[in-house]
Amino acid sequence: MKGKILALLKKSDEYVSGEWLSKEMGVSRTAIWKHINYLRQEGYKIESVPRLGYKILHIPDKLYAEEIYSLLTTNFIGKKIYHYNHLTSTNDQLKKLADEGKGEGTVVVAEQQTAGKGRLGRSWFSPPGAGIWCSVLLRPTVSPAHAPKLTLLGAVAVAEGIEKYTGLQPGIKWPNDLLVEGKKVCGLLTEMRAEVDSINYVTLGFGINIKLVDFPEEVKGKAITLEGVLGKKLNRVGLLACILNAFEKNYLLFLSKGFSPIRGKWEELNVTLGKMVTVTSHSGTVSGEAVALGDGGGLVVRTDGDELKEFLSGEVTLSR
């Protein structure tokens, strides 16, 4: 109901009468009035004039589902969006919804994360309204061994969405970071529930730094925001819709054609291959040259001892 009323009000630059809305929606004028008041509580500025009707004067800077729906060209990604003002973590909330049986493509988005998660148990700084904190539910019919490829796919999709909407082309640092001007603008986190030979579901979360904020000391000098680079304000709704559209396109490509075309895109966008790197993993720290992306999505490093090692997970530091 809320989405339909918003769509009808947005279509007109003039006032829209309550009587016309009630006939168009098939509900009473009292019901229309109640929904208008609910929209006002959510931050929409809607003017009402006797004998003329209602007119939208201001749309809040919130990642409301109804705003995102109107910009999607997808068939299933983002067709059901759950919006929250604050969560501990979008991935944690999406896992709860996945366990309840919610369908593939379900999206959770929050204005703030109070315990946002990065890789290796780190926290992710997610202040209110300052970025996009989002998770997408996938239920791919592939073996768990293919799960690392989904992180690379997600990085490609987010990078493509950012480039299309802003003109900036982020570089992808294996396995899950997007860099602009050499600093981190986005991180991805893939979590999975699986059996021995099948995936129940994957939650692919991403956090994008958009608005200028005072970063914590531990990430100052390492993180950057899109608005800080562009020098202008961005519409978060438009950017997120662009990313979700790119996500479905790449995911369907992966399901139909395999990893090869995604791998090609990743290799074009990456800033890791050909660089001297240090990889820290559960088995220790290794330095060498990043020479290739493995068939399973891992990073192949030629060590200082001229030995080729493939890492499926780990923390990569690029040598400057």
XYZ file of N, CA, C and O in Angstrom, residues 105-233:
516
model
N 17.674 -14.185 -3.395
C 17.551 -12.797 -3.824
C 17.043 -11.859 -2.745
O 17.032 -10.640 -2.934
N 16.616 -12.420 -1.594
C 16.185 -11.578 -0.479
C 17.342 -10.679 -0.042
O 18.489 -11.114 0.022
N 17.013 -9.430 0.255
C 18.031 -8.446 0.628
C 17.707 -7.853 1.993
O 16.544 -7.558 2.287
N 18.740 -7.695 2.812
C 18.624 -6.965 4.073
C 19.524 -5.744 3.986
O 20.686 -5.846 3.585
N 18.977 -4.590 4.348
C 19.762 -3.353 4.329
C 19.487 -2.590 5.616
O 18.362 -2.591 6.125
N 20.520 -1.978 6.167
C 20.386 -1.243 7.428
C 21.013 0.138 7.299
O 22.005 0.314 6.585
N 20.443 1.094 8.014
C 21.033 2.432 8.051
C 22.288 2.438 8.924
O 23.201 3.226 8.702
N 22.332 1.524 9.898
C 23.473 1.440 10.815
C 23.665 -0.002 11.259
O 22.694 -0.737 11.462
N 24.920 -0.411 11.388
C 25.250 -1.685 12.021
C 25.991 -1.389 13.322
O 26.964 -0.639 13.319
N 25.516 -1.971 14.401
C 26.184 -1.748 15.685
C 27.299 -2.754 15.933
O 28.133 -2.547 16.812
N 27.296 -3.848 15.162
C 28.364 -4.849 15.279
C 28.648 -5.417 13.895
O 28.633 -6.627 13.681
N 28.874 -4.504 12.942
C 29.169 -4.918 11.580
C 30.404 -5.787 11.537
O 31.360 -5.572 12.285
N 30.386 -6.783 10.643
C 31.464 -7.768 10.616
C 32.321 -7.648 9.368
O 31.804 -7.515 8.261
N 33.617 -7.680 9.572
C 34.560 -7.813 8.473
C 35.129 -9.221 8.479
O 34.687 -10.096 9.234
N 36.115 -9.458 7.642
C 36.733 -10.773 7.613
C 37.634 -10.989 8.820
O 38.050 -10.042 9.478
N 37.899 -12.273 9.105
C 38.824 -12.670 10.168
C 38.416 -12.129 11.535
O 39.251 -11.808 12.374
N 37.091 -12.004 11.735
C 36.579 -11.576 13.028
C 36.674 -10.096 13.308
O 36.377 -9.643 14.419
N 37.083 -9.312 12.314
C 37.202 -7.874 12.535
C 35.829 -7.208 12.516
O 34.870 -7.739 11.975
N 35.756 -6.011 13.085
C 34.517 -5.234 13.032
C 34.540 -4.345 11.794
O 35.595 -4.066 11.230
N 33.343 -3.924 11.375
C 33.225 -3.024 10.228
C 32.502 -1.764 10.686
O 31.369 -1.826 11.155
N 33.160 -0.626 10.555
C 32.621 0.665 11.000
C 31.428 1.027 10.121
O 31.570 1.221 8.922
N 30.234 1.090 10.732
C 28.985 1.274 9.966
C 28.093 2.332 10.603
O 27.009 2.036 11.117
N 28.512 3.608 10.610
C 27.718 4.650 11.263
C 26.418 4.933 10.516
O 26.296 4.644 9.322
N 25.420 5.486 11.208
C 24.098 5.678 10.613
C 24.116 6.608 9.394
O 24.659 7.699 9.439
N 23.527 6.107 8.292
C 23.338 6.915 7.092
C 24.599 7.250 6.333
O 24.553 8.018 5.366
N 25.739 6.683 6.724
C 27.013 7.081 6.123
C 27.458 6.180 4.981
O 28.450 6.478 4.312
N 26.735 5.088 4.759
C 27.140 4.172 3.700
C 26.011 3.251 3.318
O 24.844 3.503 3.610
N 26.368 2.176 2.634
C 25.416 1.119 2.306
C 25.884 -0.136 3.024
O 26.983 -0.633 2.775
N 25.056 -0.624 3.941
C 25.354 -1.845 4.690
C 24.271 -2.842 4.283
O 23.113 -2.706 4.668
N 24.649 -3.847 3.503
C 23.655 -4.652 2.792
C 24.113 -6.098 2.683
O 25.313 -6.383 2.606
N 23.155 -7.032 2.650
C 23.442 -8.448 2.439
C 22.416 -9.051 1.487
O 21.229 -8.699 1.542
N 22.889 -9.963 0.637
C 22.051 -10.616 -0.376
C 22.061 -12.119 -0.129
O 23.122 -12.711 0.112
N 20.885 -12.738 -0.192
C 20.749 -14.175 0.029
C 20.828 -14.929 -1.297
O 20.097 -14.620 -2.239
N 21.721 -15.921 -1.344
C 21.872 -16.768 -2.526
C 21.661 -18.228 -2.132
O 22.037 -18.656 -1.047
N 21.075 -18.971 -3.050
C 20.894 -20.411 -2.848
C 21.374 -21.142 -4.110
O 20.588 -21.785 -4.809
N 22.669 -21.061 -4.403
C 23.185 -21.648 -5.647
C 23.246 -23.170 -5.586
O 23.534 -23.756 -4.543
N 22.972 -23.798 -6.720
C 23.044 -25.262 -6.799
C 24.444 -25.671 -7.248
O 24.636 -26.280 -8.306
N 25.427 -25.306 -6.445
C 26.820 -25.680 -6.709
C 27.404 -26.251 -5.420
O 26.832 -26.095 -4.340
N 28.523 -26.914 -5.523
C 29.136 -27.519 -4.346
C 29.791 -26.440 -3.486
O 30.144 -25.364 -3.977
N 29.978 -26.719 -2.186
C 30.611 -25.744 -1.293
C 32.003 -25.313 -1.756
O 32.450 -24.216 -1.420
N 32.668 -26.147 -2.536
C 34.006 -25.796 -3.014
C 33.997 -24.563 -3.911
O 35.020 -23.900 -4.088
N 32.812 -24.245 -4.478
C 32.707 -23.091 -5.366
C 32.390 -21.791 -4.614
O 32.338 -20.730 -5.231
N 32.169 -21.874 -3.306
C 31.759 -20.695 -2.539
C 32.732 -19.521 -2.642
O 32.290 -18.368 -2.743
N 34.061 -19.729 -2.611
C 34.966 -18.578 -2.731
C 34.761 -17.763 -4.008
O 35.024 -16.559 -4.035
N 34.277 -18.421 -5.049
C 34.036 -17.714 -6.308
C 32.926 -16.671 -6.161
O 32.909 -15.670 -6.870
N 31.991 -16.921 -5.241
C 30.882 -15.986 -5.052
C 31.364 -14.657 -4.469
O 30.807 -13.602 -4.766
N 32.400 -14.707 -3.638
C 32.974 -13.465 -3.120
C 33.563 -12.644 -4.260
O 33.378 -11.420 -4.330
N 34.275 -13.318 -5.169
C 34.867 -12.626 -6.319
C 33.767 -12.076 -7.226
O 33.880 -10.966 -7.757
N 32.701 -12.855 -7.408
C 31.554 -12.392 -8.197
C 30.949 -11.147 -7.570
O 30.619 -10.179 -8.263
N 30.771 -11.184 -6.247
C 30.203 -10.030 -5.549
C 31.059 -8.792 -5.719
O 30.542 -7.687 -5.924
N 32.375 -8.954 -5.651
C 33.273 -7.814 -5.823
C 33.146 -7.222 -7.220
O 33.125 -5.997 -7.396
N 33.038 -8.085 -8.225
C 32.853 -7.609 -9.603
C 31.545 -6.828 -9.731
O 31.497 -5.745 -10.319
N 30.471 -7.387 -9.174
C 29.156 -6.741 -9.282
C 29.134 -5.379 -8.599
O 28.624 -4.404 -9.148
N 29.700 -5.302 -7.386
C 29.710 -4.018 -6.671
C 30.575 -3.002 -7.417
O 30.211 -1.834 -7.557
N 31.720 -3.459 -7.929
C 32.591 -2.560 -8.684
C 31.894 -2.034 -9.929
O 31.976 -0.842 -10.259
N 31.186 -2.913 -10.640
C 30.463 -2.488 -11.841
C 29.353 -1.504 -11.498
O 29.134 -0.520 -12.212
N 28.634 -1.770 -10.396
C 27.566 -0.862 -9.987
C 28.098 0.512 -9.621
O 27.525 1.537 -9.994
N 29.214 0.544 -8.878
C 29.820 1.822 -8.495
C 30.281 2.578 -9.735
O 30.059 3.786 -9.860
N 30.923 1.860 -10.666
C 31.413 2.540 -11.872
C 30.261 3.100 -12.698
O 30.341 4.238 -13.183
N 29.205 2.315 -12.869
C 28.080 2.789 -13.679
C 27.425 4.009 -13.059
O 27.017 4.944 -13.768
N 27.332 4.030 -11.724
C 26.597 5.120 -11.071
C 27.455 6.355 -10.835
O 26.956 7.477 -10.861
N 28.752 6.151 -10.599
C 29.599 7.297 -10.220
C 30.656 7.663 -11.251
O 31.204 8.758 -11.217
N 30.981 6.715 -12.137
C 32.068 6.956 -13.076
C 33.422 6.533 -12.530
O 34.400 6.462 -13.277
N 33.504 6.241 -11.229
C 34.749 5.754 -10.636
C 34.889 4.261 -10.910
O 33.903 3.527 -10.900
N 36.103 3.812 -11.137
C 36.332 2.380 -11.335
C 37.173 1.849 -10.179
O 38.396 1.990 -10.165
N 36.535 1.200 -9.206
C 37.297 0.642 -8.095
C 38.170 -0.519 -8.562
O 37.810 -1.246 -9.495
N 39.310 -0.685 -7.910
C 40.135 -1.856 -8.137
C 39.809 -2.911 -7.102
O 39.493 -2.595 -5.951
N 39.875 -4.178 -7.502
C 39.567 -5.274 -6.590
C 40.864 -5.857 -6.033
O 41.731 -6.286 -6.789
N 40.980 -5.848 -4.717
C 42.114 -6.496 -4.048
C 41.639 -7.831 -3.490
O 40.685 -7.871 -2.701
N 42.302 -8.892 -3.929
C 41.901 -10.221 -3.482
C 42.006 -10.309 -1.947
O 42.953 -9.784 -1.369
N 41.007 -10.940 -1.286
C 39.852 -11.576 -1.909
C 38.583 -10.737 -1.900
O 37.643 -11.062 -2.607
N 38.533 -9.662 -1.090
C 37.202 -9.083 -0.860
C 37.186 -7.574 -0.651
O 36.238 -7.049 -0.072
N 38.199 -6.856 -1.094
C 38.233 -5.408 -0.884
C 38.145 -4.671 -2.212
O 38.700 -5.108 -3.224
N 37.455 -3.527 -2.198
C 37.454 -2.614 -3.338
C 38.222 -1.360 -2.929
O 37.962 -0.792 -1.867
N 39.139 -0.949 -3.791
C 39.991 0.199 -3.496
C 39.734 1.330 -4.484
O 39.509 1.096 -5.673
N 39.757 2.546 -3.969
C 39.743 3.757 -4.790
C 40.904 4.619 -4.317
O 41.056 4.850 -3.114
N 41.728 5.046 -5.253
C 42.940 5.806 -4.921
C 43.804 5.060 -3.904
O 44.422 5.648 -3.018
N 43.804 3.727 -4.029
C 44.640 2.897 -3.168
C 44.106 2.681 -1.770
O 44.772 2.046 -0.940
N 42.910 3.177 -1.475
C 42.343 3.035 -0.135
C 41.009 2.285 -0.206
O 40.317 2.313 -1.222
N 40.661 1.669 0.904
C 39.495 0.790 0.941
C 38.197 1.582 0.974
O 37.975 2.407 1.853
N 37.334 1.296 -0.001
C 36.028 1.953 -0.053
C 34.896 0.959 0.203
O 33.784 1.349 0.539
N 35.214 -0.331 0.060
C 34.184 -1.364 0.241
C 34.828 -2.675 0.658
O 35.928 -3.009 0.199
N 34.145 -3.401 1.515
C 34.554 -4.746 1.882
C 33.387 -5.697 1.735
O 32.222 -5.291 1.862
N 33.677 -6.951 1.435
C 32.645 -7.971 1.282
C 32.891 -9.105 2.266
O 34.033 -9.393 2.624
N 31.816 -9.740 2.699
C 31.913 -10.875 3.609
C 30.903 -11.930 3.180
O 29.702 -11.681 3.162
N 31.411 -13.111 2.808
C 30.561 -14.226 2.400
C 30.524 -15.265 3.513
O 31.572 -15.707 3.983
N 29.310 -15.641 3.922
C 29.129 -16.684 4.927
C 28.184 -17.739 4.364
O 27.275 -17.425 3.588
N 28.395 -18.981 4.762
C 27.694 -20.090 4.119
C 27.173 -21.079 5.143
O 27.819 -21.350 6.149
N 26.003 -21.636 4.858
C 25.506 -22.807 5.576
C 25.404 -23.922 4.553
O 24.725 -23.774 3.532
N 26.096 -25.021 4.799
C 26.194 -26.063 3.779
C 26.240 -27.457 4.389
O 26.538 -27.633 5.574
N 25.944 -28.446 3.552
C 26.171 -29.848 3.870
C 27.512 -30.237 3.240
O 28.210 -29.401 2.682
N 27.844 -31.509 3.301
C 29.123 -31.965 2.768
C 29.244 -31.660 1.282
O 30.280 -31.202 0.796
N 28.159 -31.884 0.532
C 28.238 -31.752 -0.919
C 27.253 -30.759 -1.511
O 27.056 -30.706 -2.717
N 26.619 -29.942 -0.678
C 25.653 -28.963 -1.208
C 25.577 -27.736 -0.307
O 25.831 -27.815 0.895
N 25.222 -26.613 -0.919
C 25.067 -25.345 -0.197
C 23.600 -25.143 0.159
O 22.728 -25.224 -0.714
N 23.321 -24.914 1.425
C 21.956 -24.545 1.818
C 21.681 -23.100 1.432
O 20.658 -22.789 0.818
N 22.604 -22.214 1.802
C 22.497 -20.822 1.389
C 23.810 -20.101 1.652
O 24.653 -20.560 2.428
N 23.952 -18.991 0.984
C 25.097 -18.098 1.173
C 24.555 -16.700 1.443
O 23.622 -16.247 0.769
N 25.110 -16.026 2.440
C 24.805 -14.604 2.636
C 26.034 -13.816 2.217
O 27.127 -14.022 2.737
N 25.844 -12.943 1.248
C 26.944 -12.134 0.740
C 26.699 -10.684 1.149
O 25.807 -10.023 0.634
N 27.476 -10.235 2.125
C 27.318 -8.883 2.640
C 28.378 -7.947 2.096
O 29.496 -8.358 1.792
N 27.999 -6.684 1.947
C 28.982 -5.682 1.541
C 28.700 -4.361 2.243
O 27.549 -4.002 2.507
N 29.791 -3.677 2.570
C 29.691 -2.357 3.183
C 30.458 -1.362 2.334
O 31.620 -1.594 1.995
N 29.796 -0.262 1.970
C 30.407 0.757 1.116
C 30.465 2.076 1.879
O 29.440 2.566 2.369
N 31.654 2.647 1.983
C 31.814 3.956 2.618
C 31.410 5.038 1.622
O 32.034 5.172 0.569
N 30.396 5.815 1.973
C 29.897 6.826 1.034
C 30.094 8.237 1.557
O 30.707 9.072 0.893
N 29.586 8.520 2.742
C 29.629 9.891 3.245
C 30.872 10.119 4.112
O 31.384 9.198 4.743
N 31.326 11.365 4.131
C 32.500 11.721 4.924
C 32.217 11.514 6.409
O 31.224 12.008 6.931
N 33.086 10.760 7.062
C 32.948 10.484 8.494
C 34.335 10.533 9.123
O 35.357 10.546 8.435
N 34.346 10.555 10.435
C 35.599 10.490 11.173
C 35.892 9.026 11.460
O 35.331 8.432 12.377
N 36.756 8.419 10.660
C 37.043 6.993 10.799
C 37.771 6.715 12.116
O 38.506 7.564 12.619
N 37.595 5.516 12.651
C 38.374 5.107 13.830
C 39.870 5.142 13.523
O 40.288 5.012 12.368
N 40.677 5.292 14.548
C 42.124 5.431 14.371
C 42.732 4.269 13.606
O 43.646 4.451 12.804
N 42.208 3.045 13.827
C 42.837 1.882 13.212
C 42.668 1.830 11.693
O 43.385 1.089 11.010
N 41.705 2.591 11.152
C 41.514 2.566 9.689
C 41.795 3.923 9.029
O 41.725 4.033 7.814
N 42.097 4.934 9.833
C 42.427 6.236 9.251
C 43.642 6.098 8.340
O 44.634 5.464 8.687
N 43.549 6.703 7.178
C 44.630 6.596 6.212
C 44.533 5.371 5.332
O 45.210 5.285 4.310
N 43.656 4.415 5.715
C 43.477 3.197 4.922
C 42.120 3.165 4.222
O 41.952 2.447 3.236
N 41.154 3.921 4.759
C 39.797 3.914 4.213
C 39.495 5.239 3.529
O 40.126 6.267 3.805
N 38.517 5.204 2.648
C 38.138 6.390 1.887
C 36.640 6.325 1.617
O 36.037 5.245 1.715
N 36.011 7.452 1.302
C 34.589 7.480 0.995
C 34.366 7.937 -0.441
O 35.157 8.704 -0.992
N 33.265 7.479 -1.032
C 32.966 7.856 -2.407
C 32.712 9.355 -2.537
O 33.187 10.000 -3.483
N 31.971 9.932 -1.594
C 31.708 11.372 -1.662
C 32.987 12.171 -1.462
O 33.141 13.253 -2.043
N 33.899 11.649 -0.658
C 35.169 12.333 -0.455
C 35.983 12.394 -1.736
O 36.666 13.392 -2.008
N 35.918 11.339 -2.533
C 36.641 11.309 -3.801
C 35.957 12.180 -4.849
O 36.601 12.942 -5.575
N 34.624 12.054 -4.920
C 33.878 12.757 -5.957
C 33.664 14.234 -5.650
O 33.466 15.047 -6.563
N 33.679 14.579 -4.363
C 33.429 15.963 -3.994
C 31.990 16.399 -4.162
O 31.699 17.583 -4.333
N 31.073 15.439 -4.132
C 29.651 15.765 -4.234
C 28.833 14.677 -3.549
O 29.339 13.579 -3.273
N 27.570 14.985 -3.283
C 26.706 14.025 -2.609
C 26.202 12.970 -3.581
O 25.986 13.232 -4.758
